[in-house]
XYZ file of C-alpha atoms in Angstrom:
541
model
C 29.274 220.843 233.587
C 27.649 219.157 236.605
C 29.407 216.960 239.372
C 32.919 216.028 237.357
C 34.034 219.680 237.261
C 36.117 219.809 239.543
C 37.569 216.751 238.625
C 38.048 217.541 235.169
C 40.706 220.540 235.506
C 41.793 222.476 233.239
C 40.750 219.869 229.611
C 37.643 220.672 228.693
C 36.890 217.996 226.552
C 34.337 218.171 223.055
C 32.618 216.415 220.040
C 35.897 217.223 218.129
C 38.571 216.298 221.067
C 40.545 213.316 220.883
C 39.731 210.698 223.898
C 43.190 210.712 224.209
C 43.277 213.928 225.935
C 41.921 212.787 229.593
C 41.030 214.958 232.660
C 44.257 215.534 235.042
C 42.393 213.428 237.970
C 41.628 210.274 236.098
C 44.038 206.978 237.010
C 45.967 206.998 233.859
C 49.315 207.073 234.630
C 51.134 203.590 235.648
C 52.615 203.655 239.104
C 53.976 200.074 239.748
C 53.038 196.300 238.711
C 53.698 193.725 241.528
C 54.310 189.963 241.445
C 54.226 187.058 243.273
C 56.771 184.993 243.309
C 54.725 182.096 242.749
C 52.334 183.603 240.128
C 48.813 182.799 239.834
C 46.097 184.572 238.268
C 44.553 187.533 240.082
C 40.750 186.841 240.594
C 40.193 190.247 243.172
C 41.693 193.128 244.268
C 40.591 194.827 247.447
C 41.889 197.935 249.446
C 42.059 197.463 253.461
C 39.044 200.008 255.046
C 42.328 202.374 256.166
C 43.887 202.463 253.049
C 47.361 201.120 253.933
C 47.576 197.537 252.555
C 46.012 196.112 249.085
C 44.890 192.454 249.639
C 44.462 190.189 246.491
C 42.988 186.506 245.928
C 44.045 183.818 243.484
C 43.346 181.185 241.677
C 45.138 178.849 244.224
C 43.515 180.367 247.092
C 45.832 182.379 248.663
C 45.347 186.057 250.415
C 48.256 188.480 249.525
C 48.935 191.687 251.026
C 50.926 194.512 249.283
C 51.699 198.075 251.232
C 49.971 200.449 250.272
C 52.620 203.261 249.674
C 55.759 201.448 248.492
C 53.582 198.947 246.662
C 56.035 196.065 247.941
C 55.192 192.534 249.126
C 54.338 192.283 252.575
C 52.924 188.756 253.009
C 51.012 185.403 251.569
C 48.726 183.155 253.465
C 46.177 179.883 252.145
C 43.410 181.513 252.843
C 41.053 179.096 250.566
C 41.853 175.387 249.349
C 39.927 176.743 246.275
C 40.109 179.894 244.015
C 38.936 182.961 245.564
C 35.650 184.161 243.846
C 34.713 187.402 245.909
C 35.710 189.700 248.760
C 34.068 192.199 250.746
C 34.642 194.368 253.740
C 31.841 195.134 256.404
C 30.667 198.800 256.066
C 31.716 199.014 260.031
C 35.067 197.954 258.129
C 35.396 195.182 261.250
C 34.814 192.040 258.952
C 35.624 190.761 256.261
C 33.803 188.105 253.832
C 35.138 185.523 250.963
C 33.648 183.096 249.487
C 35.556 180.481 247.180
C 34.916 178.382 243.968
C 33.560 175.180 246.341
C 30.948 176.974 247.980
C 32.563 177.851 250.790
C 32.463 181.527 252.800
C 34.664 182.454 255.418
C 34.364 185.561 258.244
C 37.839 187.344 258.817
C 38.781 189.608 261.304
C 40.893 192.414 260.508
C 43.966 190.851 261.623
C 43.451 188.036 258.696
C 42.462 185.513 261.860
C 39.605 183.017 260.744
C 36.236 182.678 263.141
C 34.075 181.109 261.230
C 33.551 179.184 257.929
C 30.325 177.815 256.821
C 29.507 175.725 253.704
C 26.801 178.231 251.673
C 25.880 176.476 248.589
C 26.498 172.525 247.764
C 28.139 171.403 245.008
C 27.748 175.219 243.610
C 30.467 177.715 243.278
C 29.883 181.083 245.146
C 30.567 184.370 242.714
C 29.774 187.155 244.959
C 28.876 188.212 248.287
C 27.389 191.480 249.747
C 26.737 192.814 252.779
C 23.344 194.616 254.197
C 23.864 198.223 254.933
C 23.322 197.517 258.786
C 26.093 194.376 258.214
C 23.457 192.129 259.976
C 23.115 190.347 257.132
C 24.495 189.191 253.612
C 24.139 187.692 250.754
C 25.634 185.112 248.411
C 25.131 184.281 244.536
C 26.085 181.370 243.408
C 25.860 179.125 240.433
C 23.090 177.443 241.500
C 20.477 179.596 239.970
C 19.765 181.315 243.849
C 20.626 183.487 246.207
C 20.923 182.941 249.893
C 20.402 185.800 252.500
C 22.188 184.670 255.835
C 22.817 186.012 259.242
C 25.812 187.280 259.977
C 26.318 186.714 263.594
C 24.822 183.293 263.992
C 26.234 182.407 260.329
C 22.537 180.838 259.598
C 20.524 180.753 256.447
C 17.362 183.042 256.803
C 16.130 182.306 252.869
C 16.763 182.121 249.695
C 16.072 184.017 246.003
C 14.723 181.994 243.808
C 13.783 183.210 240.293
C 16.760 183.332 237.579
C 16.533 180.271 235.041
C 20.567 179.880 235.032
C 23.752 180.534 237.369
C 23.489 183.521 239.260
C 27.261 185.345 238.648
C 26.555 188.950 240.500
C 25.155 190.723 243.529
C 25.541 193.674 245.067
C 23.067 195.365 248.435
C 22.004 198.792 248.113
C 24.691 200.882 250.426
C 21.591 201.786 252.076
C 18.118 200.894 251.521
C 16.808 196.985 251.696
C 16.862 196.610 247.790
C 19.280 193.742 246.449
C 20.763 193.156 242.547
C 21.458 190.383 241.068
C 23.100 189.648 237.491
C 22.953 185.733 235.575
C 23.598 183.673 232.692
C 20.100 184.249 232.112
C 20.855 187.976 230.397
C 18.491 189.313 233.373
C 19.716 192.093 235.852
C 17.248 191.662 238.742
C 16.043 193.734 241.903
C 14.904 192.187 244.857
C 13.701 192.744 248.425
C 15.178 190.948 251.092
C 12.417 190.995 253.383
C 9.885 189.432 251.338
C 12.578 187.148 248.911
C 10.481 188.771 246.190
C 11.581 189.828 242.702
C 10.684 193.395 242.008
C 11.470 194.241 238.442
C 13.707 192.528 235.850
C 16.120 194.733 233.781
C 16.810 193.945 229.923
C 19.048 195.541 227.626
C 22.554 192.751 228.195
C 22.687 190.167 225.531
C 24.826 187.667 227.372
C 25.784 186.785 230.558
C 26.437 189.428 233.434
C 29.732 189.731 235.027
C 28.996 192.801 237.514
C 26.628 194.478 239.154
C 27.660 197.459 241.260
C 25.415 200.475 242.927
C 26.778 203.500 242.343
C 28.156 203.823 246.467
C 27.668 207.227 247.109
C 24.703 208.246 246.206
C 23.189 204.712 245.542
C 20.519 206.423 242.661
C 22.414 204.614 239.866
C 23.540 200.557 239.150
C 25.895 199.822 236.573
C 26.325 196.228 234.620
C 28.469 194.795 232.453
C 28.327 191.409 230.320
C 29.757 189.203 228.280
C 29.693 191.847 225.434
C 31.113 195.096 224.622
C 28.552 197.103 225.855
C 28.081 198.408 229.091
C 24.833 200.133 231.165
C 23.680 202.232 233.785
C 20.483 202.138 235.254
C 18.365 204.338 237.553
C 16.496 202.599 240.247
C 13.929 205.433 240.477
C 13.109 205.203 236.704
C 13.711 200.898 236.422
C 15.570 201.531 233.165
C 19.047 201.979 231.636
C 20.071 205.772 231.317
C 23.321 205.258 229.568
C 25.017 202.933 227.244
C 28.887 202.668 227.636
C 30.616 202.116 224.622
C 34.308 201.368 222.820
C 35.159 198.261 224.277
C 36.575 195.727 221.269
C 36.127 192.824 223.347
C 33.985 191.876 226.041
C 33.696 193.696 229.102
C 34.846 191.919 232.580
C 34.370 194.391 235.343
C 33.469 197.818 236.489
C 34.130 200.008 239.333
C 32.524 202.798 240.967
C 34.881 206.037 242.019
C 34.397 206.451 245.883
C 34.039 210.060 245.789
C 33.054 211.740 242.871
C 29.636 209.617 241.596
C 30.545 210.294 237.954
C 33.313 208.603 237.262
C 33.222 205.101 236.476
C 35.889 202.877 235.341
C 35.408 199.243 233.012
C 37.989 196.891 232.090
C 38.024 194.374 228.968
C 39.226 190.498 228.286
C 41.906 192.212 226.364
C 43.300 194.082 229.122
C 42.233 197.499 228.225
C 41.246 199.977 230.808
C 38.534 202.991 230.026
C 37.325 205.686 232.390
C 34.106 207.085 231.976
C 32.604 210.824 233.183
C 28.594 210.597 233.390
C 28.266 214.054 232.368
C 30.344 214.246 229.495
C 29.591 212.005 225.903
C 32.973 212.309 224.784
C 32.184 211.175 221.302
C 34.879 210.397 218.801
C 34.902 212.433 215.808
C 32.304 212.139 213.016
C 29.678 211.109 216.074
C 26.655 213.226 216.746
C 25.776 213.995 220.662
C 22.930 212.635 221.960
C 19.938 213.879 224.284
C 20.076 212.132 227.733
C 16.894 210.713 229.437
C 17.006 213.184 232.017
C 16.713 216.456 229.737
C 14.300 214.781 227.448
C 10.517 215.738 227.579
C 9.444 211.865 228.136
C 12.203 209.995 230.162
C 10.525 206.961 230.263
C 10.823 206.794 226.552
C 13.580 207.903 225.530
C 16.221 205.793 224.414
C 19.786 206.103 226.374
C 21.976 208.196 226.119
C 25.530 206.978 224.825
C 28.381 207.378 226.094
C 31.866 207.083 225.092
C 35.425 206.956 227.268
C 37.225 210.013 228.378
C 40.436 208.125 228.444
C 41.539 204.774 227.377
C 44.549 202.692 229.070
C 44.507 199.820 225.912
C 47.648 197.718 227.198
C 46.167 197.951 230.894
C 47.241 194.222 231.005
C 48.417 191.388 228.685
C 45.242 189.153 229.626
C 41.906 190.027 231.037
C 41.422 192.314 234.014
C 39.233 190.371 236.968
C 39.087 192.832 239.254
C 38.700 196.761 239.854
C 39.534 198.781 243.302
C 39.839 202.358 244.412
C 42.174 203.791 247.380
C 39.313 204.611 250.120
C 40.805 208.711 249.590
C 40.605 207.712 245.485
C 43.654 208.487 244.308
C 44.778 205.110 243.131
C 43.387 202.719 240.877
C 44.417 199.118 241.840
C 43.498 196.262 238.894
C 44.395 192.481 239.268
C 44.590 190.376 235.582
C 44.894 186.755 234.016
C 48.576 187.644 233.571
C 49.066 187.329 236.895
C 49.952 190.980 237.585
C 48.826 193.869 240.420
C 49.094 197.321 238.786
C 48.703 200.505 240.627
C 47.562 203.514 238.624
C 47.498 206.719 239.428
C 47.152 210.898 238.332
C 49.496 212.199 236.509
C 51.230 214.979 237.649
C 50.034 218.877 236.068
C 51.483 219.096 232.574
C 52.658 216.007 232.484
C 51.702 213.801 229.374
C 54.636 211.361 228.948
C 52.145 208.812 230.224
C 50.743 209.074 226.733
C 53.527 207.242 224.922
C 54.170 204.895 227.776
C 53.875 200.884 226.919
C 50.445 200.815 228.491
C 49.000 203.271 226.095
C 50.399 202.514 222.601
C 51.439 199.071 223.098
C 54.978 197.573 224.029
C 56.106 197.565 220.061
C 55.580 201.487 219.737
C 56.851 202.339 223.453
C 60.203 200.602 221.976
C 60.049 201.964 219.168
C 59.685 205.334 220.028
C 62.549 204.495 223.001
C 59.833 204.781 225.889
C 60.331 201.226 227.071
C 63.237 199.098 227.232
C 62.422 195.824 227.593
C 66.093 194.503 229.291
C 66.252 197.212 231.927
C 62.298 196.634 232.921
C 62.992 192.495 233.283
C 66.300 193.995 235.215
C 63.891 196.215 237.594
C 61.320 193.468 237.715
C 63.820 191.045 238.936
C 65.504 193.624 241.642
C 62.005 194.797 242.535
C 61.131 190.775 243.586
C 64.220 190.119 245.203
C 63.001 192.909 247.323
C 60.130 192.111 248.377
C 61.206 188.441 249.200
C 63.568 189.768 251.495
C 61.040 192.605 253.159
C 58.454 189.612 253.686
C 57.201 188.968 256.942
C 59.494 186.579 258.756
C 56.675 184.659 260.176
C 54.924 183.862 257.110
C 58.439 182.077 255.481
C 57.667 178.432 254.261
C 60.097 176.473 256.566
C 63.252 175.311 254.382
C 62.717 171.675 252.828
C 65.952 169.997 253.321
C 66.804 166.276 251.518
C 65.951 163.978 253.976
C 62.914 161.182 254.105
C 59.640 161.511 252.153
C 57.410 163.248 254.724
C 59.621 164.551 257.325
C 61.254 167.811 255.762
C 63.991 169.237 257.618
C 65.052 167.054 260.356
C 68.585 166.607 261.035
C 70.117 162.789 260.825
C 67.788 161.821 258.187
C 69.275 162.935 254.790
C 71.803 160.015 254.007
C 72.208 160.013 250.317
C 72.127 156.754 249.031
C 75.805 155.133 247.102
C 76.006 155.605 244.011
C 76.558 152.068 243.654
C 73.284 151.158 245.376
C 70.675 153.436 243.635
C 67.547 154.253 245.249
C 64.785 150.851 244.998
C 67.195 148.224 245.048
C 65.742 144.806 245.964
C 66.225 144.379 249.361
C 65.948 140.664 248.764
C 68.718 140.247 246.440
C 70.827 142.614 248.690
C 74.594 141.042 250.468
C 75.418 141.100 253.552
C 79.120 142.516 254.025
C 81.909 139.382 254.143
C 84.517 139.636 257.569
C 86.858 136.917 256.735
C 89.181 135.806 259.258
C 86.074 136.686 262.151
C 84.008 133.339 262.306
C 82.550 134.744 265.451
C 82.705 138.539 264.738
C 85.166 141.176 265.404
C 86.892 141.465 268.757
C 86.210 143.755 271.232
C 88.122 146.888 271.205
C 90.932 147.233 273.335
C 89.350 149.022 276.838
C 86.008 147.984 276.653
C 84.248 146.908 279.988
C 82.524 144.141 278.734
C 80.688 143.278 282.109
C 79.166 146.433 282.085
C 78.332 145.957 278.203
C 76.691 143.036 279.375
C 74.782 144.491 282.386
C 73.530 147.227 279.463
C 72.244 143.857 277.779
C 70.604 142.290 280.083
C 73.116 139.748 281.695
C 75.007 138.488 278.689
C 76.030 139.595 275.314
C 73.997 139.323 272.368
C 74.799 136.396 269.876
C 77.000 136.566 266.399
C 75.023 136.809 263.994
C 73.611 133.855 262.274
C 73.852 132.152 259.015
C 71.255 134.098 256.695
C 73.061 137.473 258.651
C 70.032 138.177 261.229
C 70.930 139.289 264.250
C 68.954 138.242 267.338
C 67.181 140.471 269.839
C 68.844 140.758 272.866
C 67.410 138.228 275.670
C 65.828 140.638 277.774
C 63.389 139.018 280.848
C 60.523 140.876 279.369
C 61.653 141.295 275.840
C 62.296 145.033 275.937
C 65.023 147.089 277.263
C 64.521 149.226 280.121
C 63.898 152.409 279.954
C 66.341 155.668 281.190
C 65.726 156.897 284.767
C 62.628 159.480 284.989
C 61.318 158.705 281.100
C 57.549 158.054 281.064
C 56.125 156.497 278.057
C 53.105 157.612 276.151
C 50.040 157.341 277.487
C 48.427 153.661 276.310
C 52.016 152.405 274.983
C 52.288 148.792 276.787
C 55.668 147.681 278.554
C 54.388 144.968 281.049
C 56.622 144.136 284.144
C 58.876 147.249 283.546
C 60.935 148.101 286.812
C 60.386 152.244 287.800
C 57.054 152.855 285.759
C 53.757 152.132 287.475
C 50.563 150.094 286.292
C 48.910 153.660 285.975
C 51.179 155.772 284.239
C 51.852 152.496 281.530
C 48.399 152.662 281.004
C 47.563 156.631 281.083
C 45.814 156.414 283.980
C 47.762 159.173 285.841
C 48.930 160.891 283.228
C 48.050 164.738 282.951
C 46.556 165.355 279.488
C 45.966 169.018 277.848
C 42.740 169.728 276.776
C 41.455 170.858 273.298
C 41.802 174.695 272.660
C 38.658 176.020 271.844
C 38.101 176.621 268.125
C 37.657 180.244 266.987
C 34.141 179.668 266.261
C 33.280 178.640 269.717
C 35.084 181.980 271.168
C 33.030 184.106 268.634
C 29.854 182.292 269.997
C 31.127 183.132 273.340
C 31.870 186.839 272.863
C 27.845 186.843 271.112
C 26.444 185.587 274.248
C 27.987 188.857 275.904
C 26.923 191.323 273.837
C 29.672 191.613 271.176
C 29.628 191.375 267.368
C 26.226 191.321 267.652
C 25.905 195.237 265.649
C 27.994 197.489 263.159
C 29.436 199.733 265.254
């Protein structure tokens, strides 16, 4: 039965078996769904190299990080000022790459700090990035119609791949020969080598435009593609031609993913949210449909036509919108899947005899699952709504937005500076047509208050007390000697800020001659550089 049986279990599947009934190790039993509380659509999903965090990227450019075992919010930073388009991890797992919808890629250390951001394509939105095997290198596709190959320690462009006729939406780098793929608007799946920037073959067979391009990562012999249509394809690199045909999609097909592990087992996910798992070795035809011979036991490979292939389980209610973005757990033992609807679902085996999954609102809709009493609507919006309160409160303290408190346009949160206005003067009154209060009885102003030193209130003046205030209700400046008051003992004013002929403060430190400034902190780029030029980051260790 080839690689998959020992994946299969105990359902051995036929021509006359239901694709309902799925092999015990495929993802199709829901685990969680998580949400931001700020939803945006979920362009990518990605697992950390160790396994223990799931990081995600939206539409408004923001990293998320979810654990990895309770499946709980953890933290959000702005990673982009644009939408995510693709992330990647080194294969020394040390860096990571993401490149954004203004043409922008960024290195990342493990600990999320950023070294280094350089501006790949102009005026050209980046859709995927890829790294060489020996992570010296990697590549970017954008919608520019090319492809730029770039080193990854000096962050320079080495050249460019130039040969598709429209945007460029997929790449992917052989895990580990020199041997690139690229998918376009242009219907074209293309192989290329890096060395040379030359185009080795074309593969047809997609009618519309690619949306992924992914070598099979184990074994590398195999590159699957999906498009703009309901069919999918595989295609062996030794032969330069599609083996198998995936098919039962309804709608088009939006992305793929390779299982780490076991090489036959490839997952694709629809623009209606649907979810199907495919085994390599098994045709899993519905009934009425004849098996087929594949390339690989017929007498003339090269011409025979490929084989079809049909899922071994489908997830139809995956998600309410269309899924972005595929990722296994590095062990492969959860599915994680980021959608339109703004949702992060974790899927996962079901248990040995289990099949309640089967009747679950992810399977036969959320109509049936209610009908049938396997989904209640009230107590999952309850659960949803406990579940986010949560993880707002198990966030990481140092990622909290600080608290925006009433105050003046600009300057959120300082104390002293949120004075509601009266409700009798609304805010934008006319300042012109404003009145000055009326103190009848006090031609001169109000008198002093019984107990006030009024030679030291003049001394704090300057020598005498300022004037009553005049007709139009202006009130003078003090008459200072120099026009300014002078300053507390041992205060030093900014550097630059002018007060001529002021007692206690030197010509130097009025002027900033004297006074001590901090230097800039070097950027993070400049401290990579610096750890290059002794030796480090240079190789994958």
């Amino acid at each position: 039965m080839g690689i998959m049986a020992d994946l299969r279990g105990e359902v051995d599947q036929t021509a006359e078996t239901p694709p309902t009934l799925a092999p015990h190790s495929i993802p199709a039993k829901h685990l969680h769904s998580s949400l931001n509380k700020v939803r945006q659509p979920v362009n990518l999903v990605k697992w950390t190299p160790e396994g223990r965090r799931l990081l995600t990227g939206s539409t408004s450019g923001e990293f998320t990080l979810w654990n990895g075992t309770g499946f709980n919010f953890e933290t959000i930073m702005q990673a982009h000022d644009m939408a995510i388009r693709s992330i990647r991890y080194s294969h020394s797992n040390e860096w990571l790459l993401s490149a954004d919808q203004d043409g922008v890629v960024k290195y990342w250390q493990t600990n999320f700090n950023n070294v280094q951001t350089i501006r790949a394509h102009d005026d050209a939105p980046v859709r995927d990035v890829a790294f060489a095997p020996t992570d010296t290198k990697f590549v970017t596709a954008a919608d520019d119609t090319t492809m730029k190959i770039w080193d990854f320690a000096s962050g320079t462009h080495e050249s460019t791949l130039s040969g598709h006729q429209w945007d460029v939406k997929c790449a992917d780098w052989h895990p580990t020969k020199g041997l690139i793929a690229s998918g376009s608007k242009d219907h074209t799946v293309r192989l290329w080598d890096p060395r040379t920037g030359r185009c080795l073959t074309t593969l047809h067979g997609h009618k519309n435009t690619l949306t992924m391009v992914r070598f099979e990562p184990s074994n590398g012999v195999l590159l699957a593609s999906c498009a703009r249509e309901q069919n999918g394809r595989v295609f062996d690199i030794r032969m330069m031609r599609d083996v198998f045909m995936l098919k039962g999609h309804e709608k088009e097909i939006s992305c793929l993913t390779w299982h780490p592990i076991h090489s036959s087992l490839l997952t694709t996910a629809g623009n209606d949210g649907s979810m199907f798992h495919y085994l390599l070795d098994e045709q899993s035809p519905p009934a009425g449909i004849a098996a087929t011979v594949s390339p690989y036991d017929s007498p003339t490979p090269s011409d025979a036509p490929a084989q079809t292939l049909y899922p071994a389980h489908k997830v139809l209610h995956a998600h309410e919108y269309a899924i972005w973005s595929m990722d296994w757990h590095p062990l492969g033992h959860v599915l994680a899947s980021g959608s339109n609807d703004r949702a992060t679902r974790f899927w996962t085996r079901p248990r040995p005899g289990d099949d309640s999954y089967m009747s679950d609102r992810w399977h036969i809709g959320q109509e049936a699952a209610e009908a049938r009493g396997t989904w209640k609507k009230a107590e999952a919006q309850r659960q949803q709504q406990e579940e986010e309160m949560e993880d707002e409160e198990d966030g990481l303290v140092d990622q909290k937005m600080p608290a925006r408190l009433p105050g003046l346009p600009g300057l959120p949160g300082l104390p002293g500076l949120a004075r509601p206005a009266p409700a009798s003067h609304p805010v934008g009154i006319n300042p012109e047509r404003a009145q000055m209060l009326d103190m009848p009885g006090f031609p001169n102003g109000p008198p002093a208050p019984p107990g006030l030193d009024l030679e030291a209130l003049k001394k704090a003046f300057g020598g005498q007390l300022p004037a009553p205030p005049l007709a139009n209700g202006a009130m003078p400046m003090p008459n200072f000697g120099n026009g300014m008051p002078p300053l507390p003992p041992g205060f030093m004013p900014p550097p630059g800020f002018p007060l001529p002929g002021i007692t206690g403060v030197s010509d130097a430190a009025t002027n900033g001659g004297s006074i001590r400034r901090r230097g800039p902190l070097p950027s993070q780029e400049e401290s990579l550089q610096a750890e290059m030029r002794q030796g480090k980051f240079r190789t994958a260790r």
